[in-house]
Amino acid sequence: MTGAGRSTAAKELEDLGYYVVDNLPPSLLRDVVRLVDETRGTAQPIAVVVDVRSGSFFQTLQANLAQGATGRHATLVFLEADDDVLVRRQEAARRPHPLQGGGRLIDGLVRERGVLADLRGDADLVIDTTGLNVHQLTDRIADAFGTPDTVRLKVTVISFGFKYGIPVDADFVADMRFLPNPHWIPELRPRTGRDAAVADYVMAQPAAAEFLDAYVPVLEGVASGYLREGKRFMTIAIGCTGGKHRSVAMTEEISRRLGEAGYETRSTHRDLGRE
């Protein structure tokens, strides 16, 4: 139904790794599956969003699904909500209903329910979003179609140099310039935070241990909250002056600790090699 949350559901499926096609004429369904199979392989899951704009094509959709014409196992999900809720959502979006014509918005909804009645009856899963917010809807979609790998929080820990600017996509930024700088130690200057000698020097600082013991639990708490709210990506930026020594060593350590805590983590070093 228009306003029932199909865009939210589609975005969540995309985050879960699905190849999402919006507003596809059902007659093209087999072509999309064939192209995805050829370019991405048959293991690539596909989500096709079909709405009332497809009009008379709905009969084609039902026939394709009934005949198994795509060669894949298909699940039909139907999203709906009470009329008063759908009206409020459409009015908030300041968009007319595609079937209201010259009438009222509620007239369009009545027509839409009639057009979609058969599809709703064939649905494998009906989700009533009347009392759901966007986070609760994404949770429902994740529960139905997520896997242990796709519903995990993916954490990126990135080192950087403040003199090159703060990463614009960072959710959290921590400044390592409070630690002694290996740059001033001749034998460590040409090395990076990836080298054991530099990492050992940084981690041997009492302030580094205090920071890690305090900061990592905060990140774990936020990560748990992100998952509850349906957010599955977190970027943590760790900076020092040039992004070569302290930030690199701390990025590797934070990534290691979060990985041990069960989060899918990767570390990257934006400015390494720029000096």
Short mmCIF file of C-alpha atoms in Angstrom, two decimals:
data_model
loop_
_atom_site.label_atom_id
_atom_site.label_comp_id
_atom_site.label_asym_id
_atom_site.label_seq_id
_atom_site.Cartn_x
_atom_site.Cartn_y
_atom_site.Cartn_z
CA MET A 1 0.00 0.00 0.00
CA THR A 2 1.13 3.53 -0.72
CA GLY A 3 2.58 4.96 2.49
CA ALA A 4 2.94 1.57 4.19
CA GLY A 5 6.75 1.72 4.22
CA ARG A 6 7.95 0.05 1.05
CA SER A 7 10.87 2.51 0.66
CA THR A 8 12.01 1.75 4.21
CA ALA A 9 11.72 -1.98 3.57
CA ALA A 10 13.64 -1.67 0.30
CA LYS A 11 16.49 0.24 1.93
CA GLU A 12 16.75 -2.36 4.67
CA LEU A 13 16.85 -5.20 2.15
CA GLU A 14 19.61 -3.34 0.31
CA ASP A 15 21.57 -3.09 3.57
CA LEU A 16 21.04 -6.84 4.01
CA GLY A 17 22.80 -7.45 0.69
CA TYR A 18 19.85 -7.68 -1.67
CA TYR A 19 19.95 -6.34 -5.21
CA VAL A 20 16.92 -4.03 -5.09
CA VAL A 21 14.85 -2.93 -8.09
CA ASP A 22 12.11 -0.37 -7.39
CA ASN A 23 8.87 0.06 -9.35
CA LEU A 24 9.59 -2.75 -11.79
CA PRO A 25 6.87 -3.73 -14.27
CA PRO A 26 6.23 -7.38 -13.27
CA SER A 27 6.51 -8.47 -16.91
CA LEU A 28 10.25 -7.73 -16.64
CA LEU A 29 10.76 -9.85 -13.54
CA ARG A 30 12.26 -12.81 -15.36
CA ASP A 31 14.62 -10.54 -17.30
CA VAL A 32 15.92 -8.96 -14.09
CA VAL A 33 16.55 -12.34 -12.49
CA ARG A 34 18.34 -13.56 -15.60
CA LEU A 35 20.59 -10.49 -15.74
CA VAL A 36 21.45 -10.69 -12.05
CA ASP A 37 22.19 -14.41 -12.37
CA GLU A 38 24.54 -13.72 -15.27
CA THR A 39 26.36 -10.75 -13.72
CA ARG A 40 26.34 -11.50 -9.99
CA GLY A 41 25.57 -15.19 -9.76
CA THR A 42 22.59 -17.14 -8.55
CA ALA A 43 23.57 -16.64 -4.90
CA GLN A 44 22.83 -12.90 -5.14
CA PRO A 45 19.45 -12.28 -3.45
CA ILE A 46 17.04 -9.98 -5.28
CA ALA A 47 14.24 -7.77 -3.98
CA VAL A 48 11.73 -6.31 -6.41
CA VAL A 49 9.43 -3.51 -5.26
CA VAL A 50 6.09 -3.47 -7.02
CA ASP A 51 3.36 -0.96 -6.27
CA VAL A 52 0.02 0.15 -7.61
CA ARG A 53 1.67 2.15 -10.38
CA SER A 54 2.22 -1.17 -12.13
CA GLY A 55 -1.54 -1.33 -12.74
CA SER A 56 -2.72 -4.21 -14.87
CA PHE A 57 0.72 -5.83 -14.77
CA PHE A 58 -0.17 -7.38 -11.42
CA GLN A 59 -1.74 -10.37 -13.15
CA THR A 60 1.61 -11.03 -14.82
CA LEU A 61 3.33 -10.91 -11.44
CA GLN A 62 0.95 -13.43 -9.90
CA ALA A 63 1.31 -15.74 -12.90
CA ASN A 64 5.12 -15.59 -12.77
CA LEU A 65 5.20 -16.35 -9.06
CA ALA A 66 2.64 -19.15 -9.35
CA GLN A 67 4.57 -20.83 -12.17
CA GLY A 68 7.99 -20.37 -10.55
CA ALA A 69 8.99 -18.68 -13.79
CA THR A 70 12.05 -16.95 -12.29
CA GLY A 71 13.71 -20.22 -11.35
CA ARG A 72 14.19 -18.96 -7.80
CA HIS A 73 12.37 -19.43 -4.54
CA ALA A 74 10.19 -16.34 -4.16
CA THR A 75 8.64 -14.76 -1.08
CA LEU A 76 5.82 -12.27 -1.54
CA VAL A 77 5.73 -9.60 1.18
CA PHE A 78 2.74 -7.28 1.45
CA LEU A 79 2.93 -4.03 3.44
CA GLU A 80 -0.23 -2.36 4.65
CA ALA A 81 -1.55 -0.01 7.34
CA ASP A 82 -4.85 1.46 8.49
CA ASP A 83 -6.36 4.10 6.22
CA ASP A 84 -6.07 6.93 8.75
CA VAL A 85 -2.37 6.21 9.19
CA LEU A 86 -1.78 6.04 5.44
CA VAL A 87 -3.62 9.33 4.97
CA ARG A 88 -1.47 11.05 7.63
CA ARG A 89 1.73 9.71 6.07
CA GLN A 90 0.77 10.82 2.57
CA GLU A 91 -0.29 14.25 3.79
CA ALA A 92 3.00 14.60 5.69
CA ALA A 93 4.85 13.72 2.49
CA ARG A 94 2.66 16.23 0.60
CA ARG A 95 2.14 13.79 -2.22
CA PRO A 96 -1.11 12.79 -3.93
CA HIS A 97 -2.17 9.18 -4.12
CA PRO A 98 -1.49 7.72 -7.59
CA LEU A 99 -5.10 6.51 -7.85
CA GLN A 100 -6.99 9.41 -6.33
CA GLY A 101 -7.47 11.23 -9.63
CA GLY A 102 -9.58 14.32 -8.95
CA GLY A 103 -10.99 12.88 -5.74
CA ARG A 104 -9.77 12.70 -2.18
CA LEU A 105 -6.73 10.85 -0.94
CA ILE A 106 -8.96 8.32 0.82
CA ASP A 107 -10.65 7.56 -2.51
CA GLY A 108 -7.28 6.56 -3.93
CA LEU A 109 -6.62 4.27 -0.98
CA VAL A 110 -9.97 2.54 -1.41
CA ARG A 111 -9.22 1.91 -5.08
CA GLU A 112 -5.74 0.70 -4.22
CA ARG A 113 -7.02 -1.86 -1.71
CA GLY A 114 -9.30 -3.23 -4.40
CA VAL A 115 -6.48 -3.51 -6.95
CA LEU A 116 -4.14 -5.21 -4.47
CA ALA A 117 -6.68 -7.51 -2.82
CA ASP A 118 -5.64 -10.63 -4.74
CA LEU A 119 -1.94 -9.99 -4.16
CA ARG A 120 -2.53 -9.58 -0.46
CA GLY A 121 -4.33 -12.90 -0.42
CA ASP A 122 -1.34 -14.61 -2.05
CA ALA A 123 1.25 -12.98 0.24
CA ASP A 124 3.62 -15.20 2.19
CA LEU A 125 4.17 -12.44 4.73
CA VAL A 126 1.85 -9.54 5.56
CA ILE A 127 3.32 -6.73 7.65
CA ASP A 128 0.92 -4.22 9.18
CA THR A 129 2.95 -1.05 9.76
CA THR A 130 0.15 0.87 11.49
CA GLY A 131 1.91 0.90 14.85
CA LEU A 132 5.48 0.60 13.61
CA ASN A 133 8.11 3.31 13.30
CA VAL A 134 10.86 3.03 10.70
CA HIS A 135 13.23 1.26 13.11
CA GLN A 136 10.63 -1.32 14.06
CA LEU A 137 9.84 -1.96 10.40
CA THR A 138 13.51 -2.48 9.56
CA ASP A 139 13.72 -4.90 12.48
CA ARG A 140 10.79 -6.88 11.07
CA ILE A 141 12.44 -7.06 7.65
CA ALA A 142 15.79 -8.03 9.18
CA ASP A 143 14.15 -10.74 11.28
CA ALA A 144 12.48 -12.17 8.18
CA PHE A 145 15.31 -11.90 5.65
CA GLY A 146 18.54 -11.25 7.51
CA THR A 147 21.27 -13.79 8.15
CA PRO A 148 23.75 -13.86 11.04
CA ASP A 149 26.27 -12.19 8.74
CA THR A 150 24.03 -9.49 7.30
CA VAL A 151 22.47 -8.36 10.58
CA ARG A 152 25.82 -7.86 12.31
CA LEU A 153 27.17 -4.37 12.85
CA LYS A 154 29.96 -3.56 10.42
CA VAL A 155 32.55 -1.30 12.00
CA THR A 156 35.22 0.62 10.10
CA VAL A 157 38.08 2.07 12.12
CA ILE A 158 40.05 4.61 10.11
CA SER A 159 43.26 6.42 11.00
CA PHE A 160 43.90 9.92 9.69
CA GLY A 161 46.09 12.97 10.09
CA PHE A 162 44.48 16.13 11.41
CA LYS A 163 46.59 18.22 9.08
CA TYR A 164 44.77 16.57 6.16
CA GLY A 165 41.30 17.09 7.61
CA ILE A 166 38.80 15.00 9.57
CA PRO A 167 36.99 12.20 7.65
CA VAL A 168 33.56 13.56 6.78
CA ASP A 169 31.80 10.21 7.21
CA ALA A 170 33.03 9.54 10.76
CA ASP A 171 30.46 8.78 13.46
CA PHE A 172 33.11 9.20 16.17
CA VAL A 173 36.43 11.05 16.17
CA ALA A 174 39.18 10.52 18.73
CA ASP A 175 42.37 12.57 18.98
CA MET A 176 45.62 10.71 19.78
CA ARG A 177 47.78 13.84 19.96
CA PHE A 178 47.74 13.56 23.75
CA LEU A 179 50.21 10.65 23.44
CA PRO A 180 53.99 11.05 23.01
CA ASN A 181 54.84 11.26 19.32
CA PRO A 182 57.16 8.53 17.93
CA HIS A 183 58.14 11.03 15.26
CA TRP A 184 60.63 12.53 17.70
CA ILE A 185 62.42 9.21 18.23
CA PRO A 186 64.95 8.85 15.37
CA GLU A 187 64.74 5.08 15.03
CA LEU A 188 60.91 5.17 14.96
CA ARG A 189 60.43 8.20 12.72
CA PRO A 190 60.66 6.37 9.36
CA ARG A 191 58.39 3.55 10.56
CA THR A 192 54.61 3.49 10.87
CA GLY A 193 52.08 2.42 13.46
CA ARG A 194 51.85 -0.92 11.71
CA ASP A 195 55.42 -1.74 12.72
CA ALA A 196 55.75 -3.64 15.97
CA ALA A 197 58.35 -1.23 17.37
CA VAL A 198 56.05 1.78 16.93
CA ALA A 199 52.95 -0.07 18.13
CA ASP A 200 54.77 -1.32 21.22
CA TYR A 201 55.98 2.20 21.99
CA VAL A 202 52.48 3.66 21.69
CA MET A 203 50.80 0.89 23.68
CA ALA A 204 53.41 1.10 26.42
CA GLN A 205 52.20 4.59 27.32
CA PRO A 206 50.00 4.52 30.45
CA ALA A 207 47.69 7.09 28.87
CA ALA A 208 47.13 4.79 25.88
CA ALA A 209 46.02 1.92 28.10
CA GLU A 210 43.74 4.23 30.08
CA PHE A 211 42.19 5.56 26.89
CA LEU A 212 41.55 2.14 25.40
CA ASP A 213 40.07 0.75 28.61
CA ALA A 214 37.66 3.68 28.77
CA TYR A 215 36.88 4.26 25.08
CA VAL A 216 36.33 0.75 23.74
CA PRO A 217 33.50 -0.05 26.22
CA VAL A 218 31.81 3.20 25.14
CA LEU A 219 32.03 2.12 21.51
CA GLU A 220 30.61 -1.30 22.39
CA GLY A 221 27.67 0.33 24.15
CA VAL A 222 26.97 2.60 21.20
CA ALA A 223 27.34 -0.33 18.79
CA SER A 224 24.67 -2.26 20.68
CA GLY A 225 22.40 0.77 20.49
CA TYR A 226 23.02 1.13 16.77
CA LEU A 227 21.89 -2.45 16.22
CA ARG A 228 18.74 -1.89 18.28
CA GLU A 229 17.92 1.13 16.12
CA GLY A 230 18.55 -0.74 12.88
CA LYS A 231 21.83 1.00 12.04
CA ARG A 232 24.39 -1.54 10.82
CA PHE A 233 27.38 0.58 9.90
CA MET A 234 29.64 2.56 12.22
CA THR A 235 32.77 4.52 11.33
CA ILE A 236 35.30 5.42 14.00
CA ALA A 237 38.06 7.88 13.08
CA ILE A 238 41.29 7.95 15.07
CA GLY A 239 43.55 10.91 14.39
CA CYS A 240 47.02 12.18 15.13
CA THR A 241 49.11 14.91 13.53
CA GLY A 242 50.09 13.17 10.29
CA GLY A 243 48.20 9.87 10.41
CA LYS A 244 51.40 7.82 10.46
CA HIS A 245 52.26 6.60 13.97
CA ARG A 246 49.89 7.01 16.93
CA SER A 247 46.59 6.94 15.09
CA VAL A 248 47.63 3.93 13.02
CA ALA A 249 48.70 1.90 16.04
CA MET A 250 45.56 2.81 18.00
CA THR A 251 43.32 2.08 15.02
CA GLU A 252 44.73 -1.43 14.75
CA GLU A 253 44.27 -2.03 18.48
CA ILE A 254 40.71 -0.70 18.62
CA SER A 255 39.79 -2.78 15.59
CA ARG A 256 41.29 -5.87 17.22
CA ARG A 257 39.39 -5.33 20.48
CA LEU A 258 36.06 -4.73 18.75
CA GLY A 259 36.64 -7.82 16.65
CA GLU A 260 37.21 -9.88 19.78
CA ALA A 261 33.93 -8.46 21.13
CA GLY A 262 32.11 -10.02 18.17
CA TYR A 263 31.78 -7.10 15.76
CA GLU A 264 32.72 -7.31 12.10
CA THR A 265 35.55 -4.81 11.88
CA ARG A 266 38.06 -3.59 9.37
CA SER A 267 40.83 -1.08 9.76
CA THR A 268 42.00 1.34 7.12
CA HIS A 269 44.63 4.07 7.11
CA ARG A 270 43.63 7.05 5.03
CA ASP A 271 46.80 9.12 5.19
CA LEU A 272 49.46 6.50 5.57
CA GLY A 273 52.21 7.17 3.03
CA ARG A 274 51.33 10.83 2.46
CA GLU A 275 54.33 12.11 4.41
#
